[in-house]
Amino acid sequence: MIPADHPRYRSLVTRERLAECVKKGIVAWEGLTAHGRGEAFDYMIGERTTSSALKAERTAAALLLTARRPVISVNGNTAALGAHEISALQKACGARVEVNLFHRTQARVIIIENLLRESGVDVFSGEAERLLPLSHDRAWCRREGMFTADVVLVPLEDGDRCEALVDMGKTVIAIDLNPLSRTARSATLTIVDELTRALPQITLACREISEPEKKSLISSVDNHYLLSEAIREMTDRLSHALD
Amino acid sequence: MIPADHPRYRSLVTRERLAECVKKGIVAWEGLTAHGRGEAFDYMIGERTTSSALKAERTAAALLLTARRPVISVNGNTAALGAHEISALQKACGARVEVNLFHRTQARVIIIENLLRESGVDVFSGEAERLLPLSHDRAWCRREGMFTADVVLVPLEDGDRCEALVDMGKTVIAIDLNPLSRTARSATLTIVDELTRALPQITLACREISEPEKKSLISSVDNHYLLSEAIREMTDRLSHALD
């Protein structure tokens, strides 16, 4: 039992939650490493939503709300950490929610879909086909889901799949703490923020955003600026670390 | 099965190797997340041995070669990723190799010692006692090993144990990708490089270093400089990442 006043309480509880989810088959072993990697970058942005990340989150809301066929793609780590937040976002923006796994087995897909449903998500689980121009299991998605979506939110996505979706002409919104990753750099819009801080901010923005703000944000999407700002936050913090 | 054409093949294979080693009891749970944190920092130094890291590696070789009782302390992650590299380094510098675990059980110690032996390491496995000034399992080490060593190489060490060894008057060489960690900051000499790149460089230096270079390196150890250089590499890389 982790004491609630522990300075790293939130981080330790999250790790414990992920460890439990590995035992249940929701999170792949490799998901723990990916999470650790995210932790290091989160540390460098100060474990808070920066102002540029907040702008990206409001822009994500604008893109999801104006999409014709928005889809949220969920993997094991996202489901383990943010199932309730995904449910709230779905209610606020009306997107389809589809499970797509890097380490894919049909059993894992079903366990994760069930977890999402228990958290109130309306899961889109039509038959998956190999539709993306990628080798192996990464090619799988659903024809009426991600394949025909115009806007796709991919929290914690693999770089190859992100690039493939962009190449297919989709507007891709990534949530990725690493501003240098291929995912972060190839996405249309990258939110450099931790998943469970980012999702509620997008949901909140969906509820309160005005038409003029929506238009203004969409017309001024500048992912290079957003990534530069995230990097500036990190270099500032690193430069003063030995002071 | 990870597709060999994946641009992050090496990193993904390493993660898979660690996951396998968790199943075998070699790597602790927490080792996976710790590895991920290291990956993030490795990313930021460009996944290569920087010139300051190479200097640290050559200095480590000089310190190991001139030690009276050099010891290499091996934990689960180190054994999982670098057992053969540890074996080669032991042959080059003549150090004792001792297994010390943060998440210690006698069963894990034996599994890891066996893995090392299979990779050609001459493991020093005398009886462990609670000899370090630390609470709980972190206090364990061997009297004729780490306890009486003058130079200790600790790849991937816990901050508390690193500090305790320094306080005991030992020369502590750490391998740690996070230049901000307590381990990196408290060690006598910190190699900010990835384990399986760092170990072969130390081994190579052990074989080819001259007496004058050895003396010059040992007389000019400056860990603050090495850490500053690592941070400079990271901030430089981050700053130009989007160019």
Short mmCIF file of C-alpha atoms in Angstrom, two decimals:
data_model
loop_
_atom_site.label_atom_id
_atom_site.label_comp_id
_atom_site.label_asym_id
_atom_site.label_seq_id
_atom_site.Cartn_x
_atom_site.Cartn_y
_atom_site.Cartn_z
CA MET A 1 0.00 0.00 0.00
CA ILE A 2 1.54 3.29 -1.09
CA PRO A 3 1.04 6.14 1.44
CA ALA A 4 -1.00 8.97 -0.12
CA ASP A 5 1.47 11.59 1.13
CA HIS A 6 4.42 9.98 -0.66
CA PRO A 7 6.01 12.62 -2.91
CA ARG A 8 5.89 10.19 -5.85
CA TYR A 9 2.44 8.82 -4.94
CA ARG A 10 0.84 9.33 -8.33
CA SER A 11 3.77 7.86 -10.22
CA LEU A 12 3.98 4.83 -7.90
CA VAL A 13 0.24 4.15 -8.05
CA THR A 14 0.40 4.30 -11.84
CA ARG A 15 3.24 1.78 -11.93
CA GLU A 16 1.34 -0.53 -9.60
CA ARG A 17 -1.75 -0.24 -11.79
CA LEU A 18 0.29 -1.13 -14.89
CA ALA A 19 1.87 -4.11 -13.14
CA GLU A 20 -1.61 -5.40 -12.22
CA CYS A 21 -2.69 -4.93 -15.82
CA VAL A 22 0.24 -6.98 -17.09
CA LYS A 23 -0.92 -9.86 -14.90
CA LYS A 24 -4.41 -9.56 -16.40
CA GLY A 25 -3.06 -9.52 -19.97
CA ILE A 26 -4.15 -5.95 -20.66
CA VAL A 27 -0.68 -4.43 -20.80
CA ALA A 28 2.12 -6.10 -22.74
CA TRP A 29 5.42 -6.57 -20.93
CA GLU A 30 6.94 -4.11 -23.35
CA GLY A 31 4.31 -1.61 -22.25
CA LEU A 32 6.09 -1.25 -18.91
CA THR A 33 9.30 -0.22 -20.64
CA ALA A 34 7.44 2.21 -22.84
CA HIS A 35 5.87 3.67 -19.73
CA GLY A 36 9.27 4.11 -18.08
CA ARG A 37 10.46 5.93 -21.12
CA GLY A 38 7.50 8.27 -20.89
CA GLU A 39 8.21 8.85 -17.19
CA ALA A 40 11.67 10.23 -18.00
CA PHE A 41 10.29 12.73 -20.50
CA ASP A 42 7.45 13.66 -18.15
CA TYR A 43 10.02 14.39 -15.46
CA MET A 44 11.74 16.74 -17.89
CA ILE A 45 8.60 18.78 -18.57
CA GLY A 46 8.02 19.01 -14.81
CA GLU A 47 5.15 16.48 -14.64
CA ARG A 48 2.58 19.14 -15.47
CA THR A 49 0.59 20.31 -18.50
CA THR A 50 2.67 23.03 -20.12
CA SER A 51 0.97 25.96 -21.83
CA SER A 52 1.91 24.66 -25.28
CA ALA A 53 0.49 21.21 -24.40
CA LEU A 54 -2.74 22.89 -23.30
CA LYS A 55 -2.93 24.65 -26.64
CA ALA A 56 -2.42 21.29 -28.38
CA GLU A 57 -5.18 19.75 -26.25
CA ARG A 58 -7.66 22.50 -27.15
CA THR A 59 -6.69 22.10 -30.83
CA ALA A 60 -7.27 18.36 -30.55
CA ALA A 61 -10.75 19.06 -29.23
CA ALA A 62 -11.45 21.40 -32.15
CA LEU A 63 -10.27 18.76 -34.66
CA LEU A 64 -12.29 15.96 -33.06
CA LEU A 65 -15.46 18.09 -32.90
CA THR A 66 -15.27 19.13 -36.56
CA ALA A 67 -14.34 15.66 -37.87
CA ARG A 68 -16.83 13.70 -39.95
CA ARG A 69 -15.55 10.32 -38.71
CA PRO A 70 -13.37 10.76 -35.63
CA VAL A 71 -11.80 7.64 -34.16
CA ILE A 72 -9.90 7.13 -30.91
CA SER A 73 -7.45 4.24 -31.17
CA VAL A 74 -6.81 2.52 -27.85
CA ASN A 75 -3.93 0.21 -26.95
CA GLY A 76 -3.13 -1.71 -23.75
CA ASN A 77 -1.37 1.07 -21.85
CA THR A 78 -4.07 3.59 -22.76
CA ALA A 79 -6.82 1.27 -21.58
CA ALA A 80 -4.96 0.42 -18.38
CA LEU A 81 -4.34 4.02 -17.44
CA GLY A 82 -7.17 5.98 -19.02
CA ALA A 83 -10.29 3.89 -19.65
CA HIS A 84 -12.55 6.29 -17.75
CA GLU A 85 -10.94 9.30 -19.37
CA ILE A 86 -11.49 7.71 -22.82
CA SER A 87 -15.15 7.17 -21.92
CA ALA A 88 -15.60 10.81 -20.89
CA LEU A 89 -13.86 12.02 -24.05
CA GLN A 90 -16.01 9.79 -26.23
CA LYS A 91 -19.16 11.28 -24.68
CA ALA A 92 -17.84 14.79 -25.25
CA CYS A 93 -16.73 14.38 -28.88
CA GLY A 94 -18.75 11.41 -30.22
CA ALA A 95 -15.75 9.52 -31.62
CA ARG A 96 -15.66 5.81 -32.31
CA VAL A 97 -13.32 3.98 -29.97
CA GLU A 98 -11.38 1.11 -31.50
CA VAL A 99 -8.80 -1.21 -29.93
CA ASN A 100 -5.55 -1.51 -31.91
CA LEU A 101 -2.59 -3.34 -30.45
CA PHE A 102 1.06 -3.46 -31.38
CA HIS A 103 1.46 -6.81 -29.60
CA ARG A 104 -1.79 -8.14 -30.96
CA THR A 105 -3.64 -11.28 -30.00
CA GLN A 106 -7.39 -11.74 -30.30
CA ALA A 107 -7.51 -12.62 -26.58
CA ARG A 108 -5.86 -9.33 -25.62
CA VAL A 109 -8.21 -7.37 -27.89
CA ILE A 110 -11.20 -8.89 -26.12
CA ILE A 111 -9.85 -8.32 -22.59
CA ILE A 112 -9.16 -4.69 -23.41
CA GLU A 113 -12.53 -4.17 -25.07
CA ASN A 114 -14.18 -5.56 -21.95
CA LEU A 115 -12.19 -3.27 -19.68
CA LEU A 116 -13.24 -0.29 -21.80
CA ARG A 117 -16.90 -1.33 -21.74
CA GLU A 118 -16.78 -1.69 -17.94
CA SER A 119 -15.56 1.89 -17.86
CA GLY A 120 -18.49 3.11 -19.92
CA VAL A 121 -16.88 3.18 -23.36
CA ASP A 122 -19.03 2.32 -26.39
CA VAL A 123 -16.45 0.12 -28.13
CA PHE A 124 -16.46 -0.26 -31.89
CA SER A 125 -15.44 -3.85 -32.42
CA GLY A 126 -16.31 -4.81 -35.97
CA GLU A 127 -14.14 -7.36 -37.69
CA ALA A 128 -10.50 -6.32 -38.10
CA GLU A 129 -8.71 -6.68 -41.43
CA ARG A 130 -5.14 -6.04 -42.60
CA LEU A 131 -5.85 -2.65 -44.11
CA LEU A 132 -2.89 -0.45 -43.22
CA PRO A 133 0.19 -0.48 -45.49
CA LEU A 134 2.40 -2.12 -42.85
CA SER A 135 3.89 -5.54 -42.31
CA HIS A 136 2.60 -7.99 -39.72
CA ASP A 137 0.11 -7.29 -36.98
CA ARG A 138 0.48 -3.53 -37.14
CA ALA A 139 -1.59 -3.58 -40.33
CA TRP A 140 -4.78 -4.59 -38.58
CA CYS A 141 -7.68 -2.18 -38.18
CA ARG A 142 -11.40 -2.01 -38.84
CA ARG A 143 -12.79 -0.86 -42.19
CA GLU A 144 -15.59 1.19 -40.64
CA GLY A 145 -13.27 2.46 -37.91
CA MET A 146 -9.74 3.71 -38.32
CA PHE A 147 -9.52 2.84 -42.02
CA THR A 148 -12.21 5.33 -43.07
CA ALA A 149 -11.68 7.85 -40.27
CA ASP A 150 -10.72 11.41 -41.17
CA VAL A 151 -9.40 12.33 -37.72
CA VAL A 152 -7.67 9.75 -35.51
CA LEU A 153 -6.54 10.27 -31.94
CA VAL A 154 -3.68 7.88 -31.21
CA PRO A 155 -2.47 8.04 -27.63
CA LEU A 156 0.89 6.30 -27.23
CA GLU A 157 1.17 5.14 -30.84
CA ASP A 158 3.97 3.34 -32.67
CA GLY A 159 5.85 5.53 -35.16
CA ASP A 160 5.28 3.31 -38.19
CA ARG A 161 1.56 3.23 -37.70
CA CYS A 162 1.38 6.95 -37.12
CA GLU A 163 3.28 7.60 -40.36
CA ALA A 164 1.08 5.17 -42.28
CA LEU A 165 -2.07 6.96 -41.08
CA VAL A 166 -0.68 10.37 -42.06
CA ASP A 167 0.32 8.98 -45.48
CA MET A 168 -3.26 7.81 -45.93
CA GLY A 169 -4.29 11.46 -45.68
CA LYS A 170 -5.72 11.36 -42.18
CA THR A 171 -5.44 14.06 -39.55
CA VAL A 172 -3.52 12.29 -36.80
CA ILE A 173 -3.49 13.57 -33.22
CA ALA A 174 -0.81 11.89 -31.10
CA ILE A 175 -0.30 11.98 -27.35
CA ASP A 176 3.42 11.35 -26.84
CA LEU A 177 5.73 12.56 -24.09
CA ASN A 178 8.76 12.18 -26.36
CA PRO A 179 8.83 15.21 -28.68
CA LEU A 180 11.58 13.56 -30.76
CA SER A 181 9.78 10.32 -31.50
CA ARG A 182 8.74 9.50 -35.03
CA THR A 183 5.17 9.48 -33.80
CA ALA A 184 5.50 13.00 -32.38
CA ARG A 185 7.18 14.28 -35.52
CA SER A 186 4.97 12.67 -38.11
CA ALA A 187 1.59 13.36 -36.48
CA THR A 188 -0.50 16.30 -37.64
CA LEU A 189 -0.76 17.45 -34.04
CA THR A 190 1.22 16.18 -31.08
CA ILE A 191 0.23 16.61 -27.46
CA VAL A 192 3.39 16.36 -25.36
CA ASP A 193 1.69 15.56 -22.09
CA GLU A 194 0.98 12.59 -19.87
CA LEU A 195 -2.07 10.57 -20.96
CA THR A 196 -4.25 11.03 -17.86
CA ARG A 197 -3.58 14.76 -17.79
CA ALA A 198 -4.10 15.16 -21.54
CA LEU A 199 -7.39 13.28 -22.02
CA PRO A 200 -9.41 15.27 -19.43
CA GLN A 201 -8.10 18.54 -20.89
CA ILE A 202 -9.30 17.52 -24.36
CA THR A 203 -12.66 16.53 -22.90
CA LEU A 204 -12.99 19.82 -21.03
CA ALA A 205 -12.13 21.75 -24.18
CA CYS A 206 -14.74 19.75 -26.16
CA ARG A 207 -17.37 20.91 -23.69
CA GLU A 208 -16.47 24.58 -23.52
CA ILE A 209 -14.78 25.53 -26.76
CA SER A 210 -16.48 28.31 -28.78
CA GLU A 211 -16.93 28.29 -32.56
CA PRO A 212 -14.46 31.15 -33.09
CA GLU A 213 -11.79 29.49 -30.93
CA LYS A 214 -12.35 26.22 -32.76
CA LYS A 215 -11.83 27.87 -36.16
CA SER A 216 -8.85 29.84 -34.98
CA LEU A 217 -7.13 26.77 -33.52
CA ILE A 218 -7.73 24.60 -36.58
CA SER A 219 -6.47 27.25 -38.96
CA SER A 220 -3.26 27.69 -37.00
CA VAL A 221 -2.12 24.13 -36.32
CA ASP A 222 1.68 24.25 -36.12
CA ASN A 223 3.15 21.01 -34.87
CA HIS A 224 6.71 22.22 -35.30
CA TYR A 225 6.00 25.07 -32.89
CA LEU A 226 4.37 22.72 -30.36
CA LEU A 227 7.31 20.31 -30.44
CA SER A 228 9.80 23.20 -30.21
CA GLU A 229 8.03 24.51 -27.15
CA ALA A 230 8.07 21.08 -25.48
CA ILE A 231 11.78 20.77 -26.24
CA ARG A 232 12.43 24.26 -24.87
CA GLU A 233 10.74 23.27 -21.59
CA MET A 234 12.97 20.18 -21.38
CA THR A 235 16.25 21.91 -22.23
CA ASP A 236 15.50 24.69 -19.73
CA ARG A 237 14.96 22.14 -17.03
CA LEU A 238 18.02 20.04 -17.94
CA SER A 239 20.33 23.05 -18.19
CA HIS A 240 19.65 24.05 -14.60
CA ALA A 241 19.69 20.54 -13.15
CA LEU A 242 23.24 20.67 -11.80
CA ASP A 243 22.95 24.22 -10.43
CA MET B 1 7.75 -11.44 -33.41
CA ILE B 2 9.20 -8.01 -34.10
CA PRO B 3 9.61 -7.26 -37.83
CA ALA B 4 13.33 -6.88 -38.63
CA ASP B 5 12.57 -3.86 -40.81
CA HIS B 6 11.23 -1.88 -37.86
CA PRO B 7 13.44 1.20 -37.40
CA ARG B 8 13.50 0.61 -33.65
CA TYR B 9 14.27 -3.10 -34.04
CA ARG B 10 17.23 -3.12 -31.64
CA SER B 11 15.36 -1.29 -28.93
CA LEU B 12 12.31 -3.53 -29.35
CA VAL B 13 14.38 -6.72 -29.29
CA THR B 14 16.06 -5.52 -26.09
CA ARG B 15 12.67 -4.91 -24.50
CA GLU B 16 11.56 -8.39 -25.56
CA ARG B 17 14.73 -9.88 -24.07
CA LEU B 18 14.03 -8.10 -20.78
CA ALA B 19 10.42 -9.27 -20.78
CA GLU B 20 11.62 -12.88 -21.26
CA CYS B 21 14.03 -12.37 -18.39
CA VAL B 22 11.21 -11.20 -16.13
CA LYS B 23 9.41 -14.47 -16.84
CA LYS B 24 12.57 -16.38 -15.88
CA GLY B 25 12.98 -14.41 -12.66
CA ILE B 26 16.21 -12.71 -13.75
CA VAL B 27 14.80 -9.21 -14.13
CA ALA B 28 12.51 -7.68 -11.51
CA TRP B 29 9.29 -6.06 -12.56
CA GLU B 30 10.60 -2.64 -11.72
CA GLY B 31 13.59 -3.37 -13.94
CA LEU B 32 11.41 -2.94 -17.02
CA THR B 33 10.25 0.54 -16.11
CA ALA B 34 13.79 1.48 -15.08
CA HIS B 35 15.02 0.30 -18.47
CA GLY B 36 12.45 2.48 -20.18
CA ARG B 37 13.63 5.53 -18.27
CA GLY B 38 17.16 4.76 -19.45
CA GLU B 39 15.94 4.48 -23.04
CA ALA B 40 14.61 8.02 -22.92
CA PHE B 41 17.97 9.41 -21.84
CA ASP B 42 19.78 7.24 -24.40
CA TYR B 43 17.56 8.71 -27.06
CA MET B 44 18.69 12.15 -25.99
CA ILE B 45 22.41 11.40 -26.30
CA GLY B 46 21.72 10.00 -29.76
CA GLU B 47 22.01 6.31 -28.85
CA ARG B 48 25.78 6.49 -29.31
CA THR B 49 28.87 6.78 -27.13
CA THR B 50 29.61 10.48 -26.80
CA SER B 51 33.20 11.70 -26.55
CA SER B 52 32.80 12.53 -22.85
CA ALA B 53 31.36 9.05 -22.21
CA LEU B 54 34.34 7.53 -24.04
CA LYS B 55 36.65 9.51 -21.78
CA ALA B 56 34.75 8.19 -18.76
CA GLU B 57 35.04 4.63 -20.12
CA ARG B 58 38.81 4.92 -20.59
CA THR B 59 39.09 6.40 -17.09
CA ALA B 60 37.05 3.48 -15.74
CA ALA B 61 39.51 1.08 -17.39
CA ALA B 62 42.43 2.94 -15.79
CA LEU B 63 40.78 2.78 -12.36
CA LEU B 64 39.94 -0.92 -12.66
CA LEU B 65 43.44 -1.83 -13.85
CA THR B 66 45.17 0.03 -11.02
CA ALA B 67 42.80 -1.18 -8.30
CA ARG B 68 44.04 -3.63 -5.70
CA ARG B 69 40.62 -5.28 -5.30
CA PRO B 70 38.32 -4.33 -8.17
CA VAL B 71 34.74 -5.64 -8.07
CA ILE B 72 31.99 -5.55 -10.69
CA SER B 73 28.56 -5.61 -9.08
CA VAL B 74 25.89 -7.21 -11.28
CA ASN B 75 22.12 -6.89 -10.93
CA GLY B 76 19.24 -8.46 -12.89
CA ASN B 77 19.11 -5.95 -15.74
CA THR B 78 22.89 -6.00 -16.18
CA ALA B 79 22.96 -9.81 -16.33
CA ALA B 80 20.01 -9.91 -18.73
CA LEU B 81 21.53 -7.44 -21.16
CA GLY B 82 25.28 -7.74 -20.75
CA ALA B 83 26.39 -11.12 -19.38
CA HIS B 84 28.85 -11.73 -22.24
CA GLU B 85 30.17 -8.17 -22.02
CA ILE B 86 30.74 -8.62 -18.28
CA SER B 87 32.66 -11.82 -19.00
CA ALA B 88 34.93 -10.06 -21.52
CA LEU B 89 35.55 -7.16 -19.14
CA GLN B 90 36.39 -9.52 -16.30
CA LYS B 91 39.00 -11.23 -18.47
CA ALA B 92 40.49 -7.86 -19.42
CA CYS B 93 40.68 -6.32 -15.94
CA GLY B 94 40.68 -9.26 -13.54
CA ALA B 95 37.86 -7.96 -11.33
CA ARG B 96 35.72 -10.11 -9.09
CA VAL B 97 32.12 -10.28 -10.30
CA GLU B 98 29.48 -10.34 -7.60
CA VAL B 99 25.68 -10.43 -7.87
CA ASN B 100 23.91 -7.77 -5.81
CA LEU B 101 20.18 -7.26 -6.15
CA PHE B 102 17.89 -4.47 -5.09
CA HIS B 103 14.89 -6.82 -5.13
CA ARG B 104 16.81 -9.64 -3.52
CA THR B 105 15.80 -13.25 -3.07
CA GLN B 106 18.24 -16.14 -2.79
CA ALA B 107 16.50 -17.81 -5.73
CA ARG B 108 17.06 -14.77 -7.96
CA VAL B 109 20.72 -14.57 -6.92
CA ILE B 110 21.25 -18.19 -7.98
CA ILE B 111 19.42 -17.81 -11.32
CA ILE B 112 21.51 -14.76 -12.17
CA GLU B 113 24.77 -16.38 -11.07
CA ASN B 114 23.97 -19.32 -13.33
CA LEU B 115 23.22 -17.05 -16.28
CA LEU B 116 26.56 -15.30 -15.75
CA ARG B 117 28.46 -18.60 -15.51
CA GLU B 118 26.84 -19.81 -18.74
CA SER B 119 28.22 -16.64 -20.36
CA GLY B 120 31.74 -17.37 -19.17
CA VAL B 121 31.85 -15.21 -16.04
CA ASP B 122 33.85 -16.44 -13.05
CA VAL B 123 31.27 -15.53 -10.42
CA PHE B 124 32.33 -14.71 -6.88
CA SER B 125 29.57 -16.18 -4.79
CA GLY B 126 30.84 -16.44 -1.26
CA GLU B 127 28.33 -16.08 1.54
CA ALA B 128 26.53 -12.72 1.61
CA GLU B 129 26.18 -10.73 4.84
CA ARG B 130 24.46 -7.49 5.77
CA LEU B 131 27.57 -5.34 5.60
CA LEU B 132 26.53 -2.07 3.95
CA PRO B 133 25.10 0.75 6.12
CA LEU B 134 21.65 0.45 4.57
CA SER B 135 18.30 -0.89 5.71
CA HIS B 136 16.77 -4.11 4.42
CA ASP B 137 18.01 -6.18 1.52
CA ARG B 138 20.15 -3.46 0.03
CA ALA B 139 22.67 -4.01 2.82
CA TRP B 140 23.73 -7.43 1.56
CA CYS B 141 27.11 -8.00 0.00
CA ARG B 142 30.10 -10.32 0.36
CA ARG B 143 32.94 -9.61 2.79
CA GLU B 144 35.66 -10.68 0.36
CA GLY B 145 33.85 -8.98 -2.53
CA MET B 146 32.27 -5.57 -2.55
CA PHE B 147 32.83 -4.92 1.18
CA THR B 148 36.63 -4.92 0.92
CA ALA B 149 36.86 -3.69 -2.66
CA ASP B 150 38.69 -0.43 -3.35
CA VAL B 151 37.15 0.13 -6.80
CA VAL B 152 33.59 -0.96 -7.58
CA LEU B 153 31.91 -0.83 -10.97
CA VAL B 154 28.16 -0.57 -10.48
CA PRO B 155 26.22 -0.64 -13.73
CA LEU B 156 22.62 0.51 -13.21
CA GLU B 157 22.91 1.00 -9.45
CA ASP B 158 20.39 2.32 -6.92
CA GLY B 159 21.19 5.81 -5.57
CA ASP B 160 21.21 4.80 -1.91
CA ARG B 161 23.68 1.99 -2.42
CA CYS B 162 25.92 4.12 -4.60
CA GLU B 163 26.04 6.80 -1.89
CA ALA B 164 26.76 4.19 0.80
CA LEU B 165 29.71 2.79 -1.16
CA VAL B 166 31.16 6.27 -1.71
CA ASP B 167 30.72 7.03 2.01
CA MET B 168 32.70 3.87 2.78
CA GLY B 169 35.62 5.44 0.92
CA LYS B 170 35.42 3.35 -2.22
CA THR B 171 36.03 4.56 -5.74
CA VAL B 172 32.65 3.99 -7.37
CA ILE B 173 32.24 3.83 -11.14
CA ALA B 174 28.60 4.03 -12.21
CA ILE B 175 27.05 3.38 -15.60
CA ASP B 176 23.88 5.45 -15.67
CA LEU B 177 22.11 7.07 -18.62
CA ASN B 178 20.40 9.62 -16.37
CA PRO B 179 22.96 12.31 -15.53
CA LEU B 180 20.54 13.76 -12.98
CA SER B 181 20.12 10.60 -10.91
CA ARG B 182 21.49 10.37 -7.38
CA THR B 183 23.66 7.49 -8.57
CA ALA B 184 25.17 9.59 -11.35
CA ARG B 185 25.75 12.52 -9.04
CA SER B 186 27.20 10.64 -6.08
CA ALA B 187 29.54 8.24 -7.94
CA THR B 188 33.25 8.99 -8.22
CA LEU B 189 33.00 8.52 -11.97
CA THR B 190 29.81 8.25 -14.01
CA ILE B 191 29.64 6.78 -17.48
CA VAL B 192 26.57 8.24 -19.17
CA ASP B 193 26.21 5.56 -21.82
CA GLU B 194 24.12 2.51 -22.56
CA LEU B 195 25.33 -0.66 -20.80
CA THR B 196 26.11 -2.79 -23.86
CA ARG B 197 28.00 0.06 -25.52
CA ALA B 198 29.84 1.04 -22.35
CA LEU B 199 31.13 -2.36 -21.23
CA PRO B 200 32.95 -3.23 -24.51
CA GLN B 201 34.56 0.23 -24.55
CA ILE B 202 35.92 -0.29 -21.03
CA THR B 203 37.17 -3.73 -22.07
CA LEU B 204 38.85 -2.36 -25.18
CA ALA B 205 40.50 0.39 -23.15
CA CYS B 206 41.75 -2.17 -20.59
CA ARG B 207 43.53 -3.97 -23.42
CA GLU B 208 45.13 -1.01 -25.13
CA ILE B 209 45.61 1.76 -22.56
CA SER B 210 49.19 2.94 -22.00
CA GLU B 211 50.76 3.67 -18.61
CA PRO B 212 50.97 7.43 -19.26
CA GLU B 213 47.32 7.63 -20.39
CA LYS B 214 46.28 5.62 -17.35
CA LYS B 215 48.05 8.03 -14.98
CA SER B 216 46.78 11.09 -16.78
CA LEU B 217 43.16 9.90 -16.71
CA ILE B 218 43.25 8.93 -13.04
CA SER B 219 44.78 12.23 -11.98
CA SER B 220 42.10 14.24 -13.79
CA VAL B 221 38.82 12.56 -12.81
CA ASP B 222 36.13 15.27 -12.82
CA ASN B 223 32.64 13.85 -12.55
CA HIS B 224 30.92 17.23 -12.54
CA TYR B 225 32.52 17.93 -15.90
CA LEU B 226 31.42 14.53 -17.27
CA LEU B 227 27.83 15.06 -16.12
CA SER B 228 27.76 18.62 -17.49
CA GLU B 229 29.00 17.32 -20.82
CA ALA B 230 26.31 14.64 -20.90
CA ILE B 231 23.66 17.25 -20.15
CA ARG B 232 25.12 19.52 -22.83
CA GLU B 233 24.90 16.67 -25.36
CA MET B 234 21.27 16.16 -24.42
CA THR B 235 20.27 19.80 -24.57
CA ASP B 236 22.19 20.28 -27.86
CA ARG B 237 20.48 17.32 -29.39
CA LEU B 238 17.09 18.36 -28.10
CA SER B 239 17.60 21.92 -29.35
CA HIS B 240 18.51 20.80 -32.87
CA ALA B 241 16.18 17.84 -33.06
CA LEU B 242 13.67 19.64 -35.22
CA ASP B 243 16.14 21.32 -37.59
#
